[in-house]
Amino acid sequence: TRFNADNSEQQRYGTGTGGFFSNAPAQLAVDPNNGSVWYVDSFGTSVRKLFPNGQFELQVDGFGENPLALAIDPQDSSLWVCSKESLVKIDQNGSILTKISFGAGQRSSYSVSVHPTDGTVWVGLQSGEMLKLTAGGEEITRIKLKEGRFAFMIQTVTVE
C-alpha cells in the first residue's frame, strides 16, 4: 500500500490471488529500467514479478529449495536468484540464462549483488567465502573470510 504524506491510503497494490501478499515476500528488488518489482516467495521455490502498478505479471519456478536473495543487473534487467542449491540468472521474461548448481551439503549461496556498471556479480556463500563472477557466471575471484564468518548480507555494490 502506498500512503500520502498525511498517512491516508493512496493506492493498494497486489492484493488477491497471485498478488504481493499471497506468499510472504522475503526479498525485494526493483528494476531501475522499468519499475517492475521482483520478490522471493519465502514459502516455496519461486520468484514473482509485479508490474510497476503492483499487479501480478509473472512467476518463475525451479530454483530448488527456498530462494533466499535476488539482485537485478541494471544493464539488461536480468535477475540473479540465490537458493540453497544454486545461483540462477534469468531474463525479464523468466527464461534461465545461467545456472550454477551447488551439490548437496556444499556451498549454499546466501546473498547476491550486481555491480551497476560492469555487471559483475558478488555472491556470499555459507562456506564463509565471497565469489566475484562475470556477468555470465564465470568465477573471477574467491575470497575466504575469517574462520566462522559468513557472507550473508551483500546488498549493494557502490561505485566511486
Backbone as JSON Lines, residues from 0, in Angstrom:
{"i":0,"aa":"T","n":[0.84,-1.18,0.0],"ca":[0.0,0.0,0.0],"c":[0.88,1.24,0.0]}
{"i":1,"aa":"R","n":[0.53,2.21,-0.81],"ca":[1.24,3.49,-0.84],"c":[0.4,4.49,-0.08]}
{"i":2,"aa":"F","n":[1.06,5.33,0.76],"ca":[0.35,6.3,1.57],"c":[0.75,7.72,1.17]}
{"i":3,"aa":"N","n":[-0.18,8.66,1.37],"ca":[0.08,10.08,1.18],"c":[0.83,10.61,2.39]}
{"i":4,"aa":"A","n":[1.32,11.85,2.31],"ca":[2.06,12.46,3.41],"c":[1.23,12.54,4.69]}
{"i":5,"aa":"D","n":[-0.09,12.64,4.56],"ca":[-0.96,12.71,5.75],"c":[-1.36,11.32,6.27]}
{"i":6,"aa":"N","n":[-0.71,10.25,5.76],"ca":[-0.94,8.86,6.13],"c":[-2.26,8.29,5.62]}
{"i":7,"aa":"S","n":[-2.97,8.99,4.75],"ca":[-4.15,8.42,4.13],"c":[-3.72,7.5,3.0]}
{"i":8,"aa":"E","n":[-4.49,6.46,2.78],"ca":[-4.13,5.48,1.76],"c":[-4.28,6.08,0.37]}
{"i":9,"aa":"Q","n":[-3.22,5.96,-0.45],"ca":[-3.25,6.47,-1.81],"c":[-3.6,5.37,-2.8]}
{"i":10,"aa":"Q","n":[-2.91,4.23,-2.67],"ca":[-3.14,3.14,-3.62],"c":[-2.74,1.82,-2.96]}
{"i":11,"aa":"R","n":[-3.54,0.78,-3.19],"ca":[-3.26,-0.55,-2.66],"c":[-2.75,-1.41,-3.8]}
{"i":12,"aa":"Y","n":[-1.65,-2.14,-3.57],"ca":[-1.03,-2.95,-4.6],"c":[-1.2,-4.44,-4.36]}
{"i":13,"aa":"G","n":[-1.46,-5.17,-5.4],"ca":[-1.29,-6.6,-5.45],"c":[-2.0,-7.46,-4.44]}
{"i":14,"aa":"T","n":[-3.11,-7.07,-3.91],"ca":[-3.83,-7.98,-3.02],"c":[-4.61,-8.97,-3.85]}
{"i":15,"aa":"G","n":[-4.89,-10.12,-3.3],"ca":[-5.64,-11.13,-4.03],"c":[-4.74,-12.22,-4.58]}
{"i":16,"aa":"T","n":[-5.3,-13.14,-5.33],"ca":[-4.57,-14.29,-5.84],"c":[-3.39,-13.88,-6.69]}
{"i":17,"aa":"G","n":[-2.21,-14.42,-6.35],"ca":[-1.01,-14.14,-7.12],"c":[-0.42,-12.78,-6.84]}
{"i":18,"aa":"G","n":[-1.01,-12.01,-5.96],"ca":[-0.54,-10.67,-5.68],"c":[0.59,-10.65,-4.68]}
{"i":19,"aa":"F","n":[0.96,-9.47,-4.3],"ca":[2.14,-9.24,-3.49],"c":[2.13,-9.99,-2.16]}
{"i":20,"aa":"F","n":[1.0,-10.06,-1.49],"ca":[0.99,-10.66,-0.16],"c":[0.54,-12.11,-0.16]}
{"i":21,"aa":"S","n":[0.5,-12.75,-1.32],"ca":[0.0,-14.1,-1.38],"c":[0.96,-15.13,-0.81]}
{"i":22,"aa":"N","n":[2.25,-14.89,-0.82],"ca":[3.21,-15.87,-0.32],"c":[4.41,-15.23,0.35]}
{"i":23,"aa":"A","n":[4.2,-14.39,1.33],"ca":[5.22,-13.82,2.2],"c":[6.51,-13.42,1.48]}
{"i":24,"aa":"P","n":[6.56,-12.26,0.86],"ca":[7.78,-11.83,0.18],"c":[8.93,-11.66,1.17]}
{"i":25,"aa":"A","n":[10.08,-12.27,0.87],"ca":[11.23,-12.21,1.76],"c":[12.27,-11.21,1.3]}
{"i":26,"aa":"Q","n":[12.5,-11.1,0.02],"ca":[13.47,-10.17,-0.55],"c":[12.8,-9.45,-1.71]}
{"i":27,"aa":"L","n":[13.14,-8.19,-1.9],"ca":[12.58,-7.4,-2.98],"c":[13.7,-6.79,-3.82]}
{"i":28,"aa":"A","n":[13.44,-6.61,-5.1],"ca":[14.36,-5.89,-5.98],"c":[13.53,-5.13,-7.0]}
{"i":29,"aa":"V","n":[13.83,-3.85,-7.17],"ca":[13.12,-3.02,-8.12],"c":[14.02,-2.79,-9.33]}
{"i":30,"aa":"D","n":[13.49,-3.06,-10.52],"ca":[14.23,-2.86,-11.75],"c":[14.3,-1.36,-12.04]}
{"i":31,"aa":"P","n":[15.51,-0.77,-12.06],"ca":[15.62,0.68,-12.28],"c":[15.26,1.1,-13.7]}
{"i":32,"aa":"N","n":[15.2,0.15,-14.61],"ca":[14.9,0.48,-16.0],"c":[13.41,0.57,-16.3]}
{"i":33,"aa":"N","n":[12.59,-0.25,-15.61],"ca":[11.17,-0.24,-15.95],"c":[10.24,-0.22,-14.74]}
{"i":34,"aa":"G","n":[10.79,-0.23,-13.53],"ca":[9.97,-0.14,-12.33],"c":[9.31,-1.42,-11.86]}
{"i":35,"aa":"S","n":[9.53,-2.53,-12.57],"ca":[8.98,-3.81,-12.14],"c":[9.59,-4.22,-10.8]}
{"i":36,"aa":"V","n":[8.83,-4.97,-10.02],"ca":[9.29,-5.45,-8.72],"c":[9.35,-6.96,-8.74]}
{"i":37,"aa":"W","n":[10.51,-7.52,-8.39],"ca":[10.68,-8.96,-8.22],"c":[10.71,-9.23,-6.73]}
{"i":38,"aa":"Y","n":[10.15,-10.38,-6.31],"ca":[10.27,-10.76,-4.9],"c":[10.4,-12.27,-4.77]}
{"i":39,"aa":"V","n":[11.05,-12.67,-3.67],"ca":[11.26,-14.07,-3.35],"c":[10.05,-14.58,-2.59]}
{"i":40,"aa":"D","n":[9.5,-15.7,-3.05],"ca":[8.42,-16.38,-2.35],"c":[9.07,-17.25,-1.28]}
{"i":41,"aa":"S","n":[9.06,-16.78,-0.04],"ca":[9.81,-17.46,1.02],"c":[9.22,-18.79,1.45]}
{"i":42,"aa":"F","n":[7.99,-19.12,1.05],"ca":[7.4,-20.39,1.43],"c":[7.41,-21.41,0.29]}
{"i":43,"aa":"G","n":[8.09,-21.11,-0.78],"ca":[8.07,-22.01,-1.93],"c":[9.4,-22.06,-2.64]}
{"i":44,"aa":"T","n":[9.34,-22.29,-3.92],"ca":[10.55,-22.41,-4.73],"c":[10.51,-21.46,-5.92]}
{"i":45,"aa":"S","n":[9.85,-20.32,-5.76],"ca":[9.67,-19.42,-6.9],"c":[10.01,-17.97,-6.56]}
{"i":46,"aa":"V","n":[10.15,-17.18,-7.63],"ca":[10.21,-15.73,-7.52],"c":[9.05,-15.2,-8.35]}
{"i":47,"aa":"R","n":[8.58,-14.02,-7.99],"ca":[7.44,-13.43,-8.68],"c":[7.78,-12.02,-9.11]}
{"i":48,"aa":"K","n":[7.14,-11.6,-10.2],"ca":[7.37,-10.27,-10.75],"c":[6.04,-9.53,-10.82]}
{"i":49,"aa":"L","n":[6.09,-8.27,-10.41],"ca":[4.91,-7.41,-10.46],"c":[5.16,-6.27,-11.44]}
{"i":50,"aa":"F","n":[4.1,-5.85,-12.12],"ca":[4.17,-4.62,-12.91],"c":[4.42,-3.46,-11.96]}
{"i":51,"aa":"P","n":[4.89,-2.3,-12.45],"ca":[5.11,-1.15,-11.57],"c":[3.85,-0.71,-10.8]}
{"i":52,"aa":"N","n":[2.67,-1.02,-11.32],"ca":[1.43,-0.65,-10.62],"c":[1.04,-1.66,-9.54]}
{"i":53,"aa":"G","n":[1.86,-2.73,-9.36],"ca":[1.61,-3.72,-8.32],"c":[0.83,-4.93,-8.76]}
{"i":54,"aa":"Q","n":[0.4,-4.98,-9.99],"ca":[-0.34,-6.14,-10.49],"c":[0.62,-7.29,-10.82]}
{"i":55,"aa":"F","n":[0.17,-8.5,-10.55],"ca":[0.96,-9.7,-10.81],"c":[1.28,-9.81,-12.3]}
{"i":56,"aa":"E","n":[2.55,-10.09,-12.63],"ca":[2.97,-10.25,-14.02],"c":[3.46,-11.65,-14.33]}
{"i":57,"aa":"L","n":[4.29,-12.23,-13.44],"ca":[5.0,-13.44,-13.8],"c":[5.45,-14.19,-12.56]}
{"i":58,"aa":"Q","n":[5.42,-15.53,-12.62],"ca":[6.01,-16.37,-11.58],"c":[6.99,-17.31,-12.25]}
{"i":59,"aa":"V","n":[8.18,-17.43,-11.65],"ca":[9.21,-18.31,-12.18],"c":[9.54,-19.34,-11.11]}
{"i":60,"aa":"D","n":[9.44,-20.62,-11.47],"ca":[9.71,-21.72,-10.54],"c":[11.03,-22.41,-10.89]}
{"i":61,"aa":"G","n":[11.42,-23.35,-10.04],"ca":[12.56,-24.2,-10.34],"c":[13.88,-23.75,-9.76]}
{"i":62,"aa":"F","n":[13.84,-23.07,-8.62],"ca":[15.09,-22.61,-8.01],"c":[15.58,-23.53,-6.92]}
{"i":63,"aa":"G","n":[14.98,-24.71,-6.8],"ca":[15.38,-25.63,-5.75],"c":[14.77,-25.22,-4.43]}
{"i":64,"aa":"E","n":[15.46,-25.51,-3.37],"ca":[14.94,-25.26,-2.03],"c":[15.05,-23.78,-1.66]}
{"i":65,"aa":"N","n":[13.93,-23.16,-1.42],"ca":[13.82,-21.8,-0.9],"c":[14.79,-20.78,-1.5]}
{"i":66,"aa":"P","n":[14.37,-20.06,-2.51],"ca":[15.18,-18.93,-2.96],"c":[15.38,-17.97,-1.78]}
{"i":67,"aa":"L","n":[16.6,-17.46,-1.63],"ca":[16.93,-16.66,-0.46],"c":[17.15,-15.18,-0.75]}
{"i":68,"aa":"A","n":[17.71,-14.87,-1.89],"ca":[18.07,-13.48,-2.19],"c":[18.06,-13.27,-3.69]}
{"i":69,"aa":"L","n":[17.95,-12.01,-4.08],"ca":[17.97,-11.69,-5.5],"c":[18.56,-10.31,-5.74]}
{"i":70,"aa":"A","n":[19.02,-10.1,-6.97],"ca":[19.58,-8.81,-7.38],"c":[19.37,-8.63,-8.87]}
{"i":71,"aa":"I","n":[19.07,-7.4,-9.26],"ca":[18.85,-7.07,-10.66],"c":[20.12,-6.48,-11.26]}
{"i":72,"aa":"D","n":[20.45,-6.92,-12.48],"ca":[21.53,-6.31,-13.23],"c":[20.92,-5.14,-13.99]}
{"i":73,"aa":"P","n":[21.28,-3.9,-13.63],"ca":[20.66,-2.74,-14.26],"c":[21.02,-2.56,-15.73]}
{"i":74,"aa":"Q","n":[22.03,-3.27,-16.2],"ca":[22.41,-3.15,-17.61],"c":[21.4,-3.78,-18.54]}
{"i":75,"aa":"D","n":[20.82,-4.93,-18.14],"ca":[19.9,-5.63,-19.03],"c":[18.62,-6.11,-18.34]}
{"i":76,"aa":"S","n":[18.41,-5.69,-17.11],"ca":[17.23,-6.06,-16.3],"c":[17.13,-7.55,-16.02]}
{"i":77,"aa":"S","n":[18.24,-8.28,-16.16],"ca":[18.22,-9.69,-15.77],"c":[18.24,-9.78,-14.25]}
{"i":78,"aa":"L","n":[17.86,-10.94,-13.73],"ca":[17.74,-11.15,-12.3],"c":[18.58,-12.34,-11.86]}
{"i":79,"aa":"W","n":[19.39,-12.15,-10.82],"ca":[20.13,-13.24,-10.19],"c":[19.36,-13.69,-8.95]}
{"i":80,"aa":"V","n":[19.2,-15.0,-8.8],"ca":[18.46,-15.57,-7.68],"c":[19.35,-16.59,-6.96]}
{"i":81,"aa":"C","n":[19.53,-16.4,-5.64],"ca":[20.28,-17.34,-4.81],"c":[19.32,-18.3,-4.15]}
{"i":82,"aa":"S","n":[19.71,-19.57,-4.09],"ca":[18.97,-20.53,-3.29],"c":[19.99,-21.41,-2.58]}
{"i":83,"aa":"K","n":[19.52,-22.33,-1.77],"ca":[20.43,-23.23,-1.07],"c":[21.13,-24.18,-2.03]}
{"i":84,"aa":"E","n":[20.57,-24.38,-3.21],"ca":[21.12,-25.35,-4.15],"c":[21.81,-24.74,-5.35]}
{"i":85,"aa":"S","n":[21.49,-23.46,-5.68],"ca":[22.03,-22.91,-6.92],"c":[22.0,-21.39,-6.94]}
{"i":86,"aa":"L","n":[22.66,-20.85,-7.94],"ca":[22.62,-19.44,-8.28],"c":[22.15,-19.39,-9.74]}
{"i":87,"aa":"V","n":[21.05,-18.68,-9.99],"ca":[20.43,-18.7,-11.31],"c":[20.26,-17.26,-11.81]}
{"i":88,"aa":"K","n":[20.55,-17.06,-13.1],"ca":[20.3,-15.78,-13.76],"c":[19.17,-15.98,-14.75]}
{"i":89,"aa":"I","n":[18.14,-15.12,-14.66],"ca":[17.01,-15.21,-15.58],"c":[16.83,-13.86,-16.28]}
{"i":90,"aa":"D","n":[16.2,-13.89,-17.46],"ca":[15.92,-12.64,-18.16],"c":[14.59,-12.07,-17.68]}
{"i":91,"aa":"Q","n":[14.18,-10.93,-18.26],"ca":[12.97,-10.23,-17.84],"c":[11.7,-11.07,-18.0]}
{"i":92,"aa":"N","n":[11.77,-12.07,-18.9],"ca":[10.6,-12.91,-19.15],"c":[10.62,-14.22,-18.37]}
{"i":93,"aa":"G","n":[11.65,-14.41,-17.54],"ca":[11.73,-15.6,-16.7],"c":[12.5,-16.76,-17.29]}
{"i":94,"aa":"S","n":[13.11,-16.58,-18.46],"ca":[13.91,-17.65,-19.06],"c":[15.27,-17.73,-18.38]}
{"i":95,"aa":"I","n":[15.72,-18.96,-18.11],"ca":[17.01,-19.16,-17.45],"c":[18.13,-18.9,-18.44]}
{"i":96,"aa":"L","n":[19.05,-18.0,-18.05],"ca":[20.22,-17.66,-18.85],"c":[21.46,-18.41,-18.37]}
{"i":97,"aa":"T","n":[21.59,-18.53,-17.05],"ca":[22.75,-19.17,-16.43],"c":[22.3,-19.89,-15.17]}
{"i":98,"aa":"K","n":[22.84,-21.08,-14.92],"ca":[22.55,-21.77,-13.66],"c":[23.84,-22.39,-13.15]}
{"i":99,"aa":"I","n":[24.2,-22.05,-11.92],"ca":[25.37,-22.59,-11.25],"c":[24.84,-23.44,-10.09]}
{"i":100,"aa":"S","n":[25.03,-24.75,-10.17],"ca":[24.49,-25.66,-9.15],"c":[25.54,-25.95,-8.09]}
{"i":101,"aa":"F","n":[25.07,-26.04,-6.85],"ca":[25.9,-26.44,-5.73],"c":[25.43,-27.81,-5.29]}
{"i":102,"aa":"G","n":[26.34,-28.74,-5.09],"ca":[25.97,-30.08,-4.65],"c":[25.42,-30.06,-3.24]}
{"i":103,"aa":"A","n":[24.71,-31.1,-2.89],"ca":[24.12,-31.21,-1.55],"c":[25.21,-31.08,-0.5]}
{"i":104,"aa":"G","n":[24.98,-30.21,0.49],"ca":[25.93,-30.02,1.57],"c":[27.12,-29.17,1.21]}
{"i":105,"aa":"Q","n":[27.17,-28.67,-0.01],"ca":[28.28,-27.82,-0.41],"c":[27.91,-26.36,-0.24]}
{"i":106,"aa":"R","n":[28.65,-25.49,-0.92],"ca":[28.47,-24.05,-0.77],"c":[27.07,-23.59,-1.16]}
{"i":107,"aa":"S","n":[26.3,-23.19,-0.2],"ca":[25.0,-22.59,-0.47],"c":[25.18,-21.09,-0.64]}
{"i":108,"aa":"S","n":[24.49,-20.5,-1.61],"ca":[24.56,-19.05,-1.79],"c":[23.52,-18.39,-0.9]}
{"i":109,"aa":"Y","n":[23.91,-17.31,-0.23],"ca":[23.01,-16.63,0.69],"c":[22.73,-15.18,0.32]}
{"i":110,"aa":"S","n":[23.62,-14.56,-0.43],"ca":[23.39,-13.17,-0.79],"c":[24.02,-12.9,-2.15]}
{"i":111,"aa":"V","n":[23.51,-11.87,-2.83],"ca":[23.99,-11.56,-4.17],"c":[23.84,-10.06,-4.41]}
{"i":112,"aa":"S","n":[24.8,-9.49,-5.14],"ca":[24.73,-8.1,-5.54],"c":[25.4,-7.96,-6.9]}
{"i":113,"aa":"V","n":[24.87,-7.08,-7.75],"ca":[25.39,-6.88,-9.09],"c":[26.02,-5.49,-9.18]}
{"i":114,"aa":"H","n":[27.24,-5.43,-9.71],"ca":[27.92,-4.15,-9.92],"c":[27.12,-3.36,-10.95]}
{"i":115,"aa":"P","n":[26.78,-2.1,-10.67],"ca":[25.86,-1.37,-11.54],"c":[26.4,-0.97,-12.91]}
{"i":116,"aa":"T","n":[27.73,-0.96,-13.08],"ca":[28.24,-0.52,-14.38],"c":[28.9,-1.61,-15.2]}
{"i":117,"aa":"D","n":[29.47,-2.63,-14.55],"ca":[30.13,-3.67,-15.35],"c":[29.43,-5.02,-15.3]}
{"i":118,"aa":"G","n":[28.38,-5.16,-14.48],"ca":[27.6,-6.39,-14.44],"c":[28.23,-7.54,-13.69]}
{"i":119,"aa":"T","n":[29.4,-7.34,-13.08],"ca":[29.98,-8.43,-12.29],"c":[29.08,-8.7,-11.09]}
{"i":120,"aa":"V","n":[29.15,-9.93,-10.61],"ca":[28.24,-10.39,-9.56],"c":[29.04,-10.83,-8.35]}
{"i":121,"aa":"W","n":[28.66,-10.35,-7.18],"ca":[29.25,-10.79,-5.92],"c":[28.25,-11.69,-5.22]}
{"i":122,"aa":"V","n":[28.75,-12.84,-4.75],"ca":[27.89,-13.83,-4.1],"c":[28.47,-14.18,-2.74]}
{"i":123,"aa":"G","n":[27.65,-14.14,-1.7],"ca":[28.05,-14.57,-0.37],"c":[27.66,-16.02,-0.17]}
{"i":124,"aa":"L","n":[28.6,-16.83,0.31],"ca":[28.36,-18.27,0.46],"c":[28.34,-18.68,1.93]}
{"i":125,"aa":"Q","n":[27.61,-19.73,2.22],"ca":[27.54,-20.27,3.56],"c":[28.91,-20.73,4.05]}
{"i":126,"aa":"S","n":[29.76,-21.12,3.14],"ca":[31.09,-21.61,3.49],"c":[32.01,-20.52,4.03]}
{"i":127,"aa":"G","n":[31.53,-19.27,4.07],"ca":[32.38,-18.17,4.55],"c":[33.22,-17.59,3.44]}
{"i":128,"aa":"E","n":[32.81,-17.77,2.22],"ca":[33.53,-17.23,1.07],"c":[32.65,-16.23,0.34]}
{"i":129,"aa":"M","n":[33.3,-15.33,-0.4],"ca":[32.61,-14.46,-1.33],"c":[33.19,-14.74,-2.71]}
{"i":130,"aa":"L","n":[32.32,-14.8,-3.7],"ca":[32.74,-15.01,-5.07],"c":[32.45,-13.77,-5.89]}
{"i":131,"aa":"K","n":[33.36,-13.45,-6.79],"ca":[33.11,-12.43,-7.79],"c":[33.02,-13.17,-9.12]}
{"i":132,"aa":"L","n":[31.9,-12.98,-9.84],"ca":[31.64,-13.67,-11.09],"c":[31.49,-12.67,-12.23]}
{"i":133,"aa":"T","n":[31.74,-13.13,-13.44],"ca":[31.43,-12.32,-14.61],"c":[29.91,-12.23,-14.74]}
{"i":134,"aa":"A","n":[29.44,-11.36,-15.61],"ca":[28.0,-11.25,-15.85],"c":[27.43,-12.56,-16.39]}
{"i":135,"aa":"G","n":[28.28,-13.41,-16.97],"ca":[27.84,-14.7,-17.48],"c":[27.96,-15.83,-16.47]}
{"i":136,"aa":"G","n":[28.51,-15.55,-15.28],"ca":[28.58,-16.55,-14.22],"c":[29.91,-17.25,-14.06]}
{"i":137,"aa":"E","n":[30.94,-16.82,-14.78],"ca":[32.27,-17.43,-14.63],"c":[33.0,-16.81,-13.43]}
{"i":138,"aa":"E","n":[33.65,-17.65,-12.63],"ca":[34.34,-17.16,-11.43],"c":[35.56,-16.33,-11.8]}
{"i":139,"aa":"I","n":[35.67,-15.14,-11.16],"ca":[36.82,-14.26,-11.33],"c":[37.71,-14.33,-10.09]}
{"i":140,"aa":"T","n":[37.09,-14.2,-8.91],"ca":[37.81,-14.12,-7.65],"c":[37.04,-14.85,-6.57]}
{"i":141,"aa":"R","n":[37.79,-15.46,-5.65],"ca":[37.2,-16.12,-4.47],"c":[37.93,-15.58,-3.25]}
{"i":142,"aa":"I","n":[37.17,-15.09,-2.28],"ca":[37.74,-14.52,-1.07],"c":[37.26,-15.34,0.12]}
{"i":143,"aa":"K","n":[38.2,-15.86,0.89],"ca":[37.86,-16.62,2.11],"c":[37.85,-15.64,3.28]}
{"i":144,"aa":"L","n":[36.72,-15.58,3.97],"ca":[36.6,-14.72,5.14],"c":[37.23,-15.4,6.34]}
{"i":145,"aa":"K","n":[37.33,-14.69,7.44],"ca":[37.87,-15.28,8.67],"c":[37.06,-16.5,9.06]}
{"i":146,"aa":"E","n":[37.71,-17.44,9.7],"ca":[37.05,-18.67,10.14],"c":[35.82,-18.33,10.98]}
{"i":147,"aa":"G","n":[34.71,-18.99,10.69],"ca":[33.49,-18.77,11.44],"c":[32.65,-17.6,10.95]}
{"i":148,"aa":"R","n":[33.12,-16.9,9.92],"ca":[32.37,-15.77,9.36],"c":[31.56,-16.23,8.16]}
{"i":149,"aa":"F","n":[30.4,-15.64,7.97],"ca":[29.54,-15.97,6.84],"c":[29.26,-14.72,6.04]}
{"i":150,"aa":"A","n":[29.15,-14.87,4.73],"ca":[28.85,-13.74,3.84],"c":[27.35,-13.71,3.59]}
{"i":151,"aa":"F","n":[26.58,-13.31,4.6],"ca":[25.13,-13.35,4.49],"c":[24.52,-12.16,3.77]}
{"i":152,"aa":"M","n":[25.04,-10.96,3.95],"ca":[24.32,-9.79,3.5],"c":[25.13,-8.89,2.58]}
{"i":153,"aa":"I","n":[25.39,-9.32,1.37],"ca":[25.96,-8.43,0.38],"c":[24.76,-7.78,-0.3]}
{"i":154,"aa":"Q","n":[24.53,-6.51,-0.02],"ca":[23.32,-5.9,-0.55],"c":[23.58,-4.93,-1.69]}
{"i":155,"aa":"T","n":[24.64,-4.15,-1.59],"ca":[24.85,-3.12,-2.6],"c":[26.33,-3.02,-2.93]}
{"i":156,"aa":"V","n":[26.63,-2.91,-4.2],"ca":[27.98,-2.62,-4.65],"c":[27.98,-1.16,-5.05]}
{"i":157,"aa":"T","n":[28.84,-0.36,-4.43],"ca":[28.9,1.07,-4.71],"c":[30.1,1.38,-5.57]}
{"i":158,"aa":"V","n":[29.91,2.25,-6.54],"ca":[30.99,2.67,-7.42],"c":[31.35,4.1,-7.08]}
{"i":159,"aa":"E","n":[32.64,4.35,-6.86],"ca":[33.09,5.72,-6.56],"c":[34.01,6.21,-7.63]}
